[in-house]
PQR file with spaces between the fields and no chain letter, atoms N, CA, C, O and H, PARSE charges and radii, in Angstrom:
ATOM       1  N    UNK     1       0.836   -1.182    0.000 -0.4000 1.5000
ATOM       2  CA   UNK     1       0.000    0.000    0.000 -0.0000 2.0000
ATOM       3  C    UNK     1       0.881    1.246    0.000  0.5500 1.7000
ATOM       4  O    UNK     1       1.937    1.277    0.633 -0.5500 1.4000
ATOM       5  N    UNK     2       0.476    2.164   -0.646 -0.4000 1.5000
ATOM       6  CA   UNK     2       1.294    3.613   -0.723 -0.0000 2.0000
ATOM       7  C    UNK     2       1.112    4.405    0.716  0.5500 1.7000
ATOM       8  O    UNK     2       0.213    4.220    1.535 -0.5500 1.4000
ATOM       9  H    UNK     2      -0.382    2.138   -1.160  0.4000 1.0000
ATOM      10  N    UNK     3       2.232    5.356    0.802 -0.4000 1.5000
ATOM      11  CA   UNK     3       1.816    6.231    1.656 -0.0000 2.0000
ATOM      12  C    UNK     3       0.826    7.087    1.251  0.5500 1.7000
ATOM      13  O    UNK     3       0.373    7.276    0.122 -0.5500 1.4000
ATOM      14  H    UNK     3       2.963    5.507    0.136  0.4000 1.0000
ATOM      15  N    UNK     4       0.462    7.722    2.603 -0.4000 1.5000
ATOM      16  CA   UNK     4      -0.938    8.690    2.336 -0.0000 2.0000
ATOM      17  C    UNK     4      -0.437    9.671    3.088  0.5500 1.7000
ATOM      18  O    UNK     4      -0.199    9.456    4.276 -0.5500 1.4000
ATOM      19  H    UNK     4       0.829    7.568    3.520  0.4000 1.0000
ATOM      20  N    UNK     5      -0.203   10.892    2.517 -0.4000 1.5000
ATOM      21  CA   UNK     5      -0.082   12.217    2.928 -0.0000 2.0000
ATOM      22  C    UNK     5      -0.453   13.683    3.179  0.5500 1.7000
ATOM      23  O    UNK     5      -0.961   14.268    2.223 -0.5500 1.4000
ATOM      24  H    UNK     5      -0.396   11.066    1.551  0.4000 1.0000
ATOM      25  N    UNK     6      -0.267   14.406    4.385 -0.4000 1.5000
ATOM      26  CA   UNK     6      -1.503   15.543    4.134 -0.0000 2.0000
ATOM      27  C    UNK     6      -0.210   16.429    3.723  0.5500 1.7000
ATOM      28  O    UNK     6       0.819   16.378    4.397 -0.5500 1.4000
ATOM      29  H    UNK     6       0.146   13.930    5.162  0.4000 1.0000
ATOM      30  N    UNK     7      -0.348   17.354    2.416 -0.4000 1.5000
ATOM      31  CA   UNK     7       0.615   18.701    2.217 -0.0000 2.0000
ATOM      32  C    UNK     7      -0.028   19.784    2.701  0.5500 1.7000
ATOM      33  O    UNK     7      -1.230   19.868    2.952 -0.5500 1.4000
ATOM      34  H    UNK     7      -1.184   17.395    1.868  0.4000 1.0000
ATOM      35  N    UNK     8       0.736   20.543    2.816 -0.4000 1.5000
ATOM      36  CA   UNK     8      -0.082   22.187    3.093 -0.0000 2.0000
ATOM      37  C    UNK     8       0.919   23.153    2.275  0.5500 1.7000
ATOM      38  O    UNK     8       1.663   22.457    1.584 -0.5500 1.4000
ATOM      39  H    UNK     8       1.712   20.475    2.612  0.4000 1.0000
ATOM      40  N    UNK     9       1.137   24.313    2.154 -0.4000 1.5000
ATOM      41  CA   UNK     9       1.666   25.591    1.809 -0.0000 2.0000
ATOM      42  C    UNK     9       1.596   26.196    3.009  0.5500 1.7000
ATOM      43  O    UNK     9       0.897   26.034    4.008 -0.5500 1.4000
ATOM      44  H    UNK     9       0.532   24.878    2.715  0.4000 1.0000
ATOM      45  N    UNK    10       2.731   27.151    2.612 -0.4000 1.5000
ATOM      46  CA   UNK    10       3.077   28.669    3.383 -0.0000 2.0000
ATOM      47  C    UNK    10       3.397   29.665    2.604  0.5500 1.7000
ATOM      48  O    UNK    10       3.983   29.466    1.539 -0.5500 1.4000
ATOM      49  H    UNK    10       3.299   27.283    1.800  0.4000 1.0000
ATOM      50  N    UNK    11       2.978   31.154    3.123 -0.4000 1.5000
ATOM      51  CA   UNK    11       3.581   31.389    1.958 -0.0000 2.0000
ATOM      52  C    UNK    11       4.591   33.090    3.080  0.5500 1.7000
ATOM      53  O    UNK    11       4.614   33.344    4.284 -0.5500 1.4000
ATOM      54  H    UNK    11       2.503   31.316    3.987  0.4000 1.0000
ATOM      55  N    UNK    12       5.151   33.722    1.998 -0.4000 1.5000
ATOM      56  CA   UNK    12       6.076   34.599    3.046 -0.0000 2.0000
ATOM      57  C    UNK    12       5.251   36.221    3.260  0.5500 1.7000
ATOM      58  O    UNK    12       4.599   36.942    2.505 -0.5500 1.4000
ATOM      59  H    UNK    12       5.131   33.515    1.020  0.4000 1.0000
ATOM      60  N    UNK    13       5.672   36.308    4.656 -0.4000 1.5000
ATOM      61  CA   UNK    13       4.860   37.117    5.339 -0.0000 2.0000
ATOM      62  C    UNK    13       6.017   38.502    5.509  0.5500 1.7000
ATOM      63  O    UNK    13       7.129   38.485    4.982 -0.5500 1.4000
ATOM      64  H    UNK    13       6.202   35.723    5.269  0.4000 1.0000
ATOM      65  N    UNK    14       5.606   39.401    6.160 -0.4000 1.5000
ATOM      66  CA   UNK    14       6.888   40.507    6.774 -0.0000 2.0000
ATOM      67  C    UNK    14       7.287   40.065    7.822  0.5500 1.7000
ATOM      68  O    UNK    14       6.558   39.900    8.800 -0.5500 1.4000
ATOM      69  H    UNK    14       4.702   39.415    6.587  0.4000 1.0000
ATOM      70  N    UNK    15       8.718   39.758    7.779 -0.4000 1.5000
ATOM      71  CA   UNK    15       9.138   39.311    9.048 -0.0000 2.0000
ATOM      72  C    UNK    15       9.186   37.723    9.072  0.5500 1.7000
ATOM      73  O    UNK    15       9.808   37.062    9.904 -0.5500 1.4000
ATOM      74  H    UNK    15       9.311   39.892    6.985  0.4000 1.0000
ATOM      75  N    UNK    16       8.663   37.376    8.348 -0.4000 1.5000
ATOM      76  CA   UNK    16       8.669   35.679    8.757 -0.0000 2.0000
ATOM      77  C    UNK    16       9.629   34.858    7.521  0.5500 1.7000
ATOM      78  O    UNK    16      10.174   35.496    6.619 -0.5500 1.4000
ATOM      79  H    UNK    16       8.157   37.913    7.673  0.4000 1.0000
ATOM      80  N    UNK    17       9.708   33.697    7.618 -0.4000 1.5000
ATOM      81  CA   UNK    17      10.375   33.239    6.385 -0.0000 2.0000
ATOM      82  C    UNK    17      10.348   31.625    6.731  0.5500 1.7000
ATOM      83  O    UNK    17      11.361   30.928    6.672 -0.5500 1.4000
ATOM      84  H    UNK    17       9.266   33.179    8.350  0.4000 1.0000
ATOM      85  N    UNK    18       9.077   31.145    7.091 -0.4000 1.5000
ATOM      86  CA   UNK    18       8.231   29.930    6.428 -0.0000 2.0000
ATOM      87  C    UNK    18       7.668   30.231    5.318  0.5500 1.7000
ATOM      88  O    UNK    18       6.803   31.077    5.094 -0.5500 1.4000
ATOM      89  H    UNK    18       8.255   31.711    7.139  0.4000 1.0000
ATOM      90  N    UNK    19       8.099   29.633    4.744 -0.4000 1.5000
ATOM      91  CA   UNK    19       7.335   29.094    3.220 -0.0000 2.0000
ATOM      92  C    UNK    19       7.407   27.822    2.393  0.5500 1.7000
ATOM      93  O    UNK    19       8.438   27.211    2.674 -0.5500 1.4000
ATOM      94  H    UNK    19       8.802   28.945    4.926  0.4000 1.0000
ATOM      95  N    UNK    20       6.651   27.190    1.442 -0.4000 1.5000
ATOM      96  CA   UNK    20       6.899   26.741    0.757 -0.0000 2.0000
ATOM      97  C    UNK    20       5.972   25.842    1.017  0.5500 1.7000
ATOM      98  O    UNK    20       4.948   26.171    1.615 -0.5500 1.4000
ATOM      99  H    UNK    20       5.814   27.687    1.214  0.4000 1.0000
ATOM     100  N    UNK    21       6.237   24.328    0.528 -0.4000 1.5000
ATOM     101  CA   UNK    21       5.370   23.278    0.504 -0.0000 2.0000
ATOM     102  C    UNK    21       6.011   22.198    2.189  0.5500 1.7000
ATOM     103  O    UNK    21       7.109   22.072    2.730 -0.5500 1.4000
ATOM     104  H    UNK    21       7.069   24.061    0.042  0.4000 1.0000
ATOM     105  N    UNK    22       4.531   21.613    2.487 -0.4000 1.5000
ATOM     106  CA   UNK    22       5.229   20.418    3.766 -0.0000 2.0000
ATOM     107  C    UNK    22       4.635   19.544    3.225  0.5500 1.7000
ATOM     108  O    UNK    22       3.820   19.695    2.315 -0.5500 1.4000
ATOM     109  H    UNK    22       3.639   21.715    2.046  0.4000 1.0000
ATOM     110  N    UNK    23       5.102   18.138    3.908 -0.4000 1.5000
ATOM     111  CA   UNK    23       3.630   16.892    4.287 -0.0000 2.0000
ATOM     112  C    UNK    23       3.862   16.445    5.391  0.5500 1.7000
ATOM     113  O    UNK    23       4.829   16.806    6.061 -0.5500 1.4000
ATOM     114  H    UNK    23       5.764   18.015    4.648  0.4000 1.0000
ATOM     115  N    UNK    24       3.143   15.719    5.702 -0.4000 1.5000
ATOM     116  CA   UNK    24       2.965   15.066    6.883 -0.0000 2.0000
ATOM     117  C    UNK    24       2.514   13.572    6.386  0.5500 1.7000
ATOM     118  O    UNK    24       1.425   13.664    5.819 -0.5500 1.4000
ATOM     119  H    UNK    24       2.357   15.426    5.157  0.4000 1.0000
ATOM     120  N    UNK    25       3.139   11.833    6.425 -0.4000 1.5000
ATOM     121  CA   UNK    25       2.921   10.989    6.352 -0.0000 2.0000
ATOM     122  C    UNK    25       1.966   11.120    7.167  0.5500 1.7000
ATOM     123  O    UNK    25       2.051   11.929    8.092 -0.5500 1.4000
ATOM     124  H    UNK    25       4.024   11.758    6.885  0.4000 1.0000
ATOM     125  N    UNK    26       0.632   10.174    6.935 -0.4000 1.5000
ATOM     126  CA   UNK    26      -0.842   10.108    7.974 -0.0000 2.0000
ATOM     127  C    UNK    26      -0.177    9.391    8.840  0.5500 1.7000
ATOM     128  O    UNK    26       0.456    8.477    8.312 -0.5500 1.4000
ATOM     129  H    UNK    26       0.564    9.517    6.184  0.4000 1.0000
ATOM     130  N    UNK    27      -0.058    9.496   10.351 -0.4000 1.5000
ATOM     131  CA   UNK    27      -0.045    8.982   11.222 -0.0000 2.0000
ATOM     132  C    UNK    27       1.772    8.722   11.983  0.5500 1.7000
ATOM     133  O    UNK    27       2.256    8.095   12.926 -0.5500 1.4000
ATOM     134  H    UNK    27      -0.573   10.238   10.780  0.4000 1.0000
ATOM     135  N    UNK    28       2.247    9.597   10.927 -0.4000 1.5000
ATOM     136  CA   UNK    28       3.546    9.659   11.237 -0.0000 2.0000
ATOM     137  C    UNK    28       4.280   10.980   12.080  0.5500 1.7000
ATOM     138  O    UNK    28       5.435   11.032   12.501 -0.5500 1.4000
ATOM     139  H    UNK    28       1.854   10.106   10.161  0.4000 1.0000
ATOM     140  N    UNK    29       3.161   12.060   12.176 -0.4000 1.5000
ATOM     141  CA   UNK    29       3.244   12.791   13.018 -0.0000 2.0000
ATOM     142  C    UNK    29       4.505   14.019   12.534  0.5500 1.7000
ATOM     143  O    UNK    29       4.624   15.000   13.268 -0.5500 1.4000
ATOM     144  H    UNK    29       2.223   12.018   11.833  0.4000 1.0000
ATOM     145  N    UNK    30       5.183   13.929   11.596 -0.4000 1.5000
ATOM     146  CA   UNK    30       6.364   15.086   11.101 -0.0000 2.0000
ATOM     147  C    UNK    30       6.289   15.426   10.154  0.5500 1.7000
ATOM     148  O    UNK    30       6.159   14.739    9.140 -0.5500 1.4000
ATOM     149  H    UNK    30       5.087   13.132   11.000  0.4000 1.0000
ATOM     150  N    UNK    31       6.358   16.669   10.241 -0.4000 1.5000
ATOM     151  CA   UNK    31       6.427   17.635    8.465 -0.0000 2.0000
ATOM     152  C    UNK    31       7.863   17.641    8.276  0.5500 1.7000
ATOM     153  O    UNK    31       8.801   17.672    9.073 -0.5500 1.4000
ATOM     154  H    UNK    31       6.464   17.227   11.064  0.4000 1.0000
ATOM     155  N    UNK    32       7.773   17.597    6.759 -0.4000 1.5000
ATOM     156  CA   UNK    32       8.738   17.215    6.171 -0.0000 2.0000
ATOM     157  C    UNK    32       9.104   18.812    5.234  0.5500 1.7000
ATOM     158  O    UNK    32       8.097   19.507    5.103 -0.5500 1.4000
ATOM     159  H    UNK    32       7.011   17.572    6.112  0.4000 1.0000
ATOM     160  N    UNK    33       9.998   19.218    4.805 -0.4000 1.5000
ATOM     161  CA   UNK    33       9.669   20.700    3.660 -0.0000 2.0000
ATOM     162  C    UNK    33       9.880   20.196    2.813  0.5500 1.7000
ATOM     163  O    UNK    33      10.732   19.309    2.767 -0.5500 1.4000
ATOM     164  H    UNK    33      10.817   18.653    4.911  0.4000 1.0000
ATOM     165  N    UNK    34       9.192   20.569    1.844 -0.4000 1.5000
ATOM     166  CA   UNK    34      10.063   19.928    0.801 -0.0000 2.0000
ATOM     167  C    UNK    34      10.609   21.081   -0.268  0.5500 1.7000
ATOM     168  O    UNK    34      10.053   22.161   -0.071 -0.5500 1.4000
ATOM     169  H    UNK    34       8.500   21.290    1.882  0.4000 1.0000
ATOM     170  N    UNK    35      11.357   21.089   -1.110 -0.4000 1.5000
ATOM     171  CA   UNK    35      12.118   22.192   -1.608 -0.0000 2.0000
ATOM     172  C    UNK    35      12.186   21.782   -3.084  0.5500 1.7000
ATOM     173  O    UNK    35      11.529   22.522   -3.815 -0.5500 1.4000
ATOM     174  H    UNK    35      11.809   20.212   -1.270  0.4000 1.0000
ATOM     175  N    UNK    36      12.622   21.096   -3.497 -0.4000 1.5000
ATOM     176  CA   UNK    36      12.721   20.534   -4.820 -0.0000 2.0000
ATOM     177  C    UNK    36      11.772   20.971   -6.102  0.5500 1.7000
ATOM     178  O    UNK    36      10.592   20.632   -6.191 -0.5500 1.4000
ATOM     179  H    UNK    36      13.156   20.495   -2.903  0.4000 1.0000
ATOM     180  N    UNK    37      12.612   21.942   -7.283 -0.4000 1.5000
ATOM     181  CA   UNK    37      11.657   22.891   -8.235 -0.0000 2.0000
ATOM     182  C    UNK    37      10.877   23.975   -7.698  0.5500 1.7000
ATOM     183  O    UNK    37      10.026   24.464   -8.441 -0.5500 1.4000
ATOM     184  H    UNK    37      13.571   22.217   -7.210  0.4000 1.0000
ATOM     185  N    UNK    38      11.024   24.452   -6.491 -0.4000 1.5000
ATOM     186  CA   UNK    38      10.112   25.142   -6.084 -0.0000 2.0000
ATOM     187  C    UNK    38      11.440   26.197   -5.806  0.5500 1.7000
ATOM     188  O    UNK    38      12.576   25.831   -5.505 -0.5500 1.4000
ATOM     189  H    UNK    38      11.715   24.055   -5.887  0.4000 1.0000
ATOM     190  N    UNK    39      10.728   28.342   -6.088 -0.4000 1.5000
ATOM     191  CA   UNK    39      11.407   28.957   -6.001 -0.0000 2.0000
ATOM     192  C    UNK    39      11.847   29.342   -4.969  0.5500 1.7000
ATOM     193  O    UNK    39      11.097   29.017   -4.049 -0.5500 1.4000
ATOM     194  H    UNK    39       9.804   28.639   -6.332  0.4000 1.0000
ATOM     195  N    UNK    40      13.005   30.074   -4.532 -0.4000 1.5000
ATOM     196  CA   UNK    40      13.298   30.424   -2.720 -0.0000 2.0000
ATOM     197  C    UNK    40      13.351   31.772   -2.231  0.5500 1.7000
ATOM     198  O    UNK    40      14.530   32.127   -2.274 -0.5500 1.4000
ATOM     199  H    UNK    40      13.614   30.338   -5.280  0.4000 1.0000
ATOM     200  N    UNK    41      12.647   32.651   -1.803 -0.4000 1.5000
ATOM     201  CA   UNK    41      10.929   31.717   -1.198 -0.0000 2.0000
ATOM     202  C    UNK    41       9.856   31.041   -1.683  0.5500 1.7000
ATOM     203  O    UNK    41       9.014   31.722   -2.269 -0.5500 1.4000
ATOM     204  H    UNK    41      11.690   32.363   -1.768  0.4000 1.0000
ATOM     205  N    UNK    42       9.695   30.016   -1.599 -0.4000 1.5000
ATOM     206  CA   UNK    42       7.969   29.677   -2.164 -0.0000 2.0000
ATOM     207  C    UNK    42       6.807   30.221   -1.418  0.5500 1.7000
ATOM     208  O    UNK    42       6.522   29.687   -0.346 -0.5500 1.4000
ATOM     209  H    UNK    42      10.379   29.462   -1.124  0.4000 1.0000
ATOM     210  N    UNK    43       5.971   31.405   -1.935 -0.4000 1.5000
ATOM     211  CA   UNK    43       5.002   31.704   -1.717 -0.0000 2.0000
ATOM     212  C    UNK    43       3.621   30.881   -2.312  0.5500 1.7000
ATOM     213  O    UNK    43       2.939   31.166   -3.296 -0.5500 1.4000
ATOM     214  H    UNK    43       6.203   31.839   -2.806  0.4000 1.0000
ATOM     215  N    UNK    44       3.479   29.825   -1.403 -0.4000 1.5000
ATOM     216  CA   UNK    44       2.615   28.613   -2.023 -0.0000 2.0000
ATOM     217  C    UNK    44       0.534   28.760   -2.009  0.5500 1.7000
ATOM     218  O    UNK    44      -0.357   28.829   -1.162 -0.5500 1.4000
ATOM     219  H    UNK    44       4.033   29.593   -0.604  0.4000 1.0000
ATOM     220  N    UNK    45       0.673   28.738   -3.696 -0.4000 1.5000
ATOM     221  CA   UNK    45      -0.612   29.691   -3.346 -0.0000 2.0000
ATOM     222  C    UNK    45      -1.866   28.017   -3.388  0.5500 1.7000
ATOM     223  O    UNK    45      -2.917   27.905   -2.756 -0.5500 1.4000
ATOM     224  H    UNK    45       1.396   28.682   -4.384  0.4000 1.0000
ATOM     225  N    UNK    46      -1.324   27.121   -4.208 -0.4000 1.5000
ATOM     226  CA   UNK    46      -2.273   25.863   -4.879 -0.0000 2.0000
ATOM     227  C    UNK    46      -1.529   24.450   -4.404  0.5500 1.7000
ATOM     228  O    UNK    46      -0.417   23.973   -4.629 -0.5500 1.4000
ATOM     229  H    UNK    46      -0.471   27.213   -4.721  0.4000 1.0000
ATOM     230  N    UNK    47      -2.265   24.174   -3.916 -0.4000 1.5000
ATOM     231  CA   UNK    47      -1.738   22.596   -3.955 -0.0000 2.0000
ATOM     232  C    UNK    47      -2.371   21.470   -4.741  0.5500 1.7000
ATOM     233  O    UNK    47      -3.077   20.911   -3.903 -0.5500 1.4000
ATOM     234  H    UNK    47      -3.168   24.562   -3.733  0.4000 1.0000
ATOM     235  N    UNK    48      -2.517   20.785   -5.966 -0.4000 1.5000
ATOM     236  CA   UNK    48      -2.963   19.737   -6.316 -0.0000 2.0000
ATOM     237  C    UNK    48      -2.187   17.816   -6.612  0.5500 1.7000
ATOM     238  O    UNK    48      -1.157   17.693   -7.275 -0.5500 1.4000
ATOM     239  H    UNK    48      -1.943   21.239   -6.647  0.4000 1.0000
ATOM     240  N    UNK    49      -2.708   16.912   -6.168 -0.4000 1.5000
ATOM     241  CA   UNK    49      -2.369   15.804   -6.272 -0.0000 2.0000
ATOM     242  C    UNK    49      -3.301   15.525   -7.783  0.5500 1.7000
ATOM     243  O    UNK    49      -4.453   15.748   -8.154 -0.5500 1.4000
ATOM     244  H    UNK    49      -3.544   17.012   -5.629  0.4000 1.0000
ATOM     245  N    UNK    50      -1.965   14.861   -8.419 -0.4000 1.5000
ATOM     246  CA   UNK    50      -2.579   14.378   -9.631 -0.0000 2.0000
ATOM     247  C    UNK    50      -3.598   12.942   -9.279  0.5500 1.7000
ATOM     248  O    UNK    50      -3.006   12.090   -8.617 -0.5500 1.4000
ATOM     249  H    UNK    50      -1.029   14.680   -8.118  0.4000 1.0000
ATOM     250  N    UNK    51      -4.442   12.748   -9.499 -0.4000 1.5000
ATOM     251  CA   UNK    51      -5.997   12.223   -9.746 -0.0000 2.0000
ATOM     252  C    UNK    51      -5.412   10.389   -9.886  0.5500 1.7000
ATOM     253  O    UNK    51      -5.672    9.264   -9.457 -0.5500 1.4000
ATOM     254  H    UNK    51      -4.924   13.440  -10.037  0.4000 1.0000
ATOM     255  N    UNK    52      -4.719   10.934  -10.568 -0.4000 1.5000
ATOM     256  CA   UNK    52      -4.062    8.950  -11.062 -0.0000 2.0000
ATOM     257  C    UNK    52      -2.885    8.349  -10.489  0.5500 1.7000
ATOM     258  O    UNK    52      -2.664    7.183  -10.165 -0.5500 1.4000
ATOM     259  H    UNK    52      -4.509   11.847  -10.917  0.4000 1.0000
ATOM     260  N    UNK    53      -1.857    9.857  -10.408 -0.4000 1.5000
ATOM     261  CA   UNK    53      -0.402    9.434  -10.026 -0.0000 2.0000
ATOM     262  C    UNK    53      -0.295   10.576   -8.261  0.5500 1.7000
ATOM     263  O    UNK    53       0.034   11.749   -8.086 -0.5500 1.4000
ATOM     264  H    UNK    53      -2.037   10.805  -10.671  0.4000 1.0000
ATOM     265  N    UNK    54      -0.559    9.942   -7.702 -0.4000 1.5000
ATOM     266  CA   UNK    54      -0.474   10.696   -6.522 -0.0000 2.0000
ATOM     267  C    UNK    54       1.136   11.050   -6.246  0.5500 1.7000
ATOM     268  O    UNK    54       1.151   12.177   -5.750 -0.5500 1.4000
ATOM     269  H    UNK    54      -0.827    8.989   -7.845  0.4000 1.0000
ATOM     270  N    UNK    55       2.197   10.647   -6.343 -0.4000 1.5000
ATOM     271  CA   UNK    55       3.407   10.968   -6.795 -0.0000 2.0000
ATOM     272  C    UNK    55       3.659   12.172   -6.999  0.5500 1.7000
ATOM     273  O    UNK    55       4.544   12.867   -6.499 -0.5500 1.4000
ATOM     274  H    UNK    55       2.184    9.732   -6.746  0.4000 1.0000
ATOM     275  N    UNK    56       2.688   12.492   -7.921 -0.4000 1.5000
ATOM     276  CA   UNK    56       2.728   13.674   -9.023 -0.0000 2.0000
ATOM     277  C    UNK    56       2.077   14.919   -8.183  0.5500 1.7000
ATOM     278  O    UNK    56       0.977   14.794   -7.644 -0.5500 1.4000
ATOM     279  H    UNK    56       1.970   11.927   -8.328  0.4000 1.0000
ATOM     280  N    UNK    57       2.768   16.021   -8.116 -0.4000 1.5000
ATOM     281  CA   UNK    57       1.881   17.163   -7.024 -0.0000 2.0000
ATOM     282  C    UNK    57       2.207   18.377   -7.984  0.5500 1.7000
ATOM     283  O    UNK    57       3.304   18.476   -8.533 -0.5500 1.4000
ATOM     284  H    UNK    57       3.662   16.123   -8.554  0.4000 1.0000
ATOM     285  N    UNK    58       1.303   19.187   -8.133 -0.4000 1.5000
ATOM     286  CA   UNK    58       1.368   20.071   -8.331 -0.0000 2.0000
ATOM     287  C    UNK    58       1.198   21.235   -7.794  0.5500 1.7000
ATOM     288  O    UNK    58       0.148   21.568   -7.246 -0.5500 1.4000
ATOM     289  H    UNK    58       0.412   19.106   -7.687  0.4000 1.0000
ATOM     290  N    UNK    59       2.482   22.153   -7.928 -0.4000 1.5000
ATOM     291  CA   UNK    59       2.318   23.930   -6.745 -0.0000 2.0000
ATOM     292  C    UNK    59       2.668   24.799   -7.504  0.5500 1.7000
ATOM     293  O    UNK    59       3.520   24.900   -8.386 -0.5500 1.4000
ATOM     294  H    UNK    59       3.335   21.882   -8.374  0.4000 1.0000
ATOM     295  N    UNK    60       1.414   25.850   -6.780 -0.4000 1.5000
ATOM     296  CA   UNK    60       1.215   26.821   -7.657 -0.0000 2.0000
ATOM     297  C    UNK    60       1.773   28.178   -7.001  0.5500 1.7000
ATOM     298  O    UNK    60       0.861   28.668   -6.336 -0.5500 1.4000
ATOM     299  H    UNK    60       0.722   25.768   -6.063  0.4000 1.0000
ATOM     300  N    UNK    61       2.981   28.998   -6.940 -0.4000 1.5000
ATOM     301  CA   UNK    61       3.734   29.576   -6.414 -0.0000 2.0000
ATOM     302  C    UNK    61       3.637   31.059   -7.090  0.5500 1.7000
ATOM     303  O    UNK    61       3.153   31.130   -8.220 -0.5500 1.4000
ATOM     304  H    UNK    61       3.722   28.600   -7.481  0.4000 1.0000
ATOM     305  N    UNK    62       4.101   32.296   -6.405 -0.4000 1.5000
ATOM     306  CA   UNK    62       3.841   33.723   -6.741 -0.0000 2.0000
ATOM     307  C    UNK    62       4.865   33.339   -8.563  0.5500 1.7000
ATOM     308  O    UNK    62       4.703   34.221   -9.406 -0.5500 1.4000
ATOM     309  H    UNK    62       4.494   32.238   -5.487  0.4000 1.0000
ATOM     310  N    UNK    63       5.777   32.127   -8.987 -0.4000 1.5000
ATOM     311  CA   UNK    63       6.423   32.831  -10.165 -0.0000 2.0000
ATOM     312  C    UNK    63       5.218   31.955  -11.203  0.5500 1.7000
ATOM     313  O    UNK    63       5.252   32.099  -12.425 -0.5500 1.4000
ATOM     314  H    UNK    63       5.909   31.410   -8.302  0.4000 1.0000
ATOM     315  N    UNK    64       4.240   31.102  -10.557 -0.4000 1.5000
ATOM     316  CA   UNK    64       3.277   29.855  -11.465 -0.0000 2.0000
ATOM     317  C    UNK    64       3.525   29.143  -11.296  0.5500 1.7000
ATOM     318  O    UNK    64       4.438   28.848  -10.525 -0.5500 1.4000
ATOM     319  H    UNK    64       4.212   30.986   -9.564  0.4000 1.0000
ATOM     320  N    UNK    65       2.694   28.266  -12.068 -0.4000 1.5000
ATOM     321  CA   UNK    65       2.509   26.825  -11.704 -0.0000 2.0000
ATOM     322  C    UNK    65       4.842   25.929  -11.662  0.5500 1.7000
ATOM     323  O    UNK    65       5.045   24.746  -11.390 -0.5500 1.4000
ATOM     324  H    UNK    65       1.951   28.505  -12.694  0.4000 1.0000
């Protein structure tokens, strides 16, 4: 069975400098960041899981998709 994961976004505030994409394995209790293709800062506006390939995520960030 695959993992199952919740993501969220952040995006950058004045003064702060969380951003970007997390997950959290269900039941594993730790966010993870993840960074990879994404710009620095990621101001993370969309989150989508592709429908077939959950693998596949798509974020939608202040430079686009």
């Amino acid at each position: 069975m695959a993992a199952s994961y919740i993501f969220a976004g952040a995006g950058t505030w004045r003064g702060g400098s969380l951003a970007g994409v997390f997950r959290c394995g269900i039941g594993d209790g730790a966010w993870e960041h993840l960074r990879n293709g994404l710009p620095d800062p990621a101001s993370v506006h969309t989150i989508v899981v592709h429908p077939e390939n959950p693998a596949l995520v798509f974020v939608g960030t202040q430079d686009g998709p």
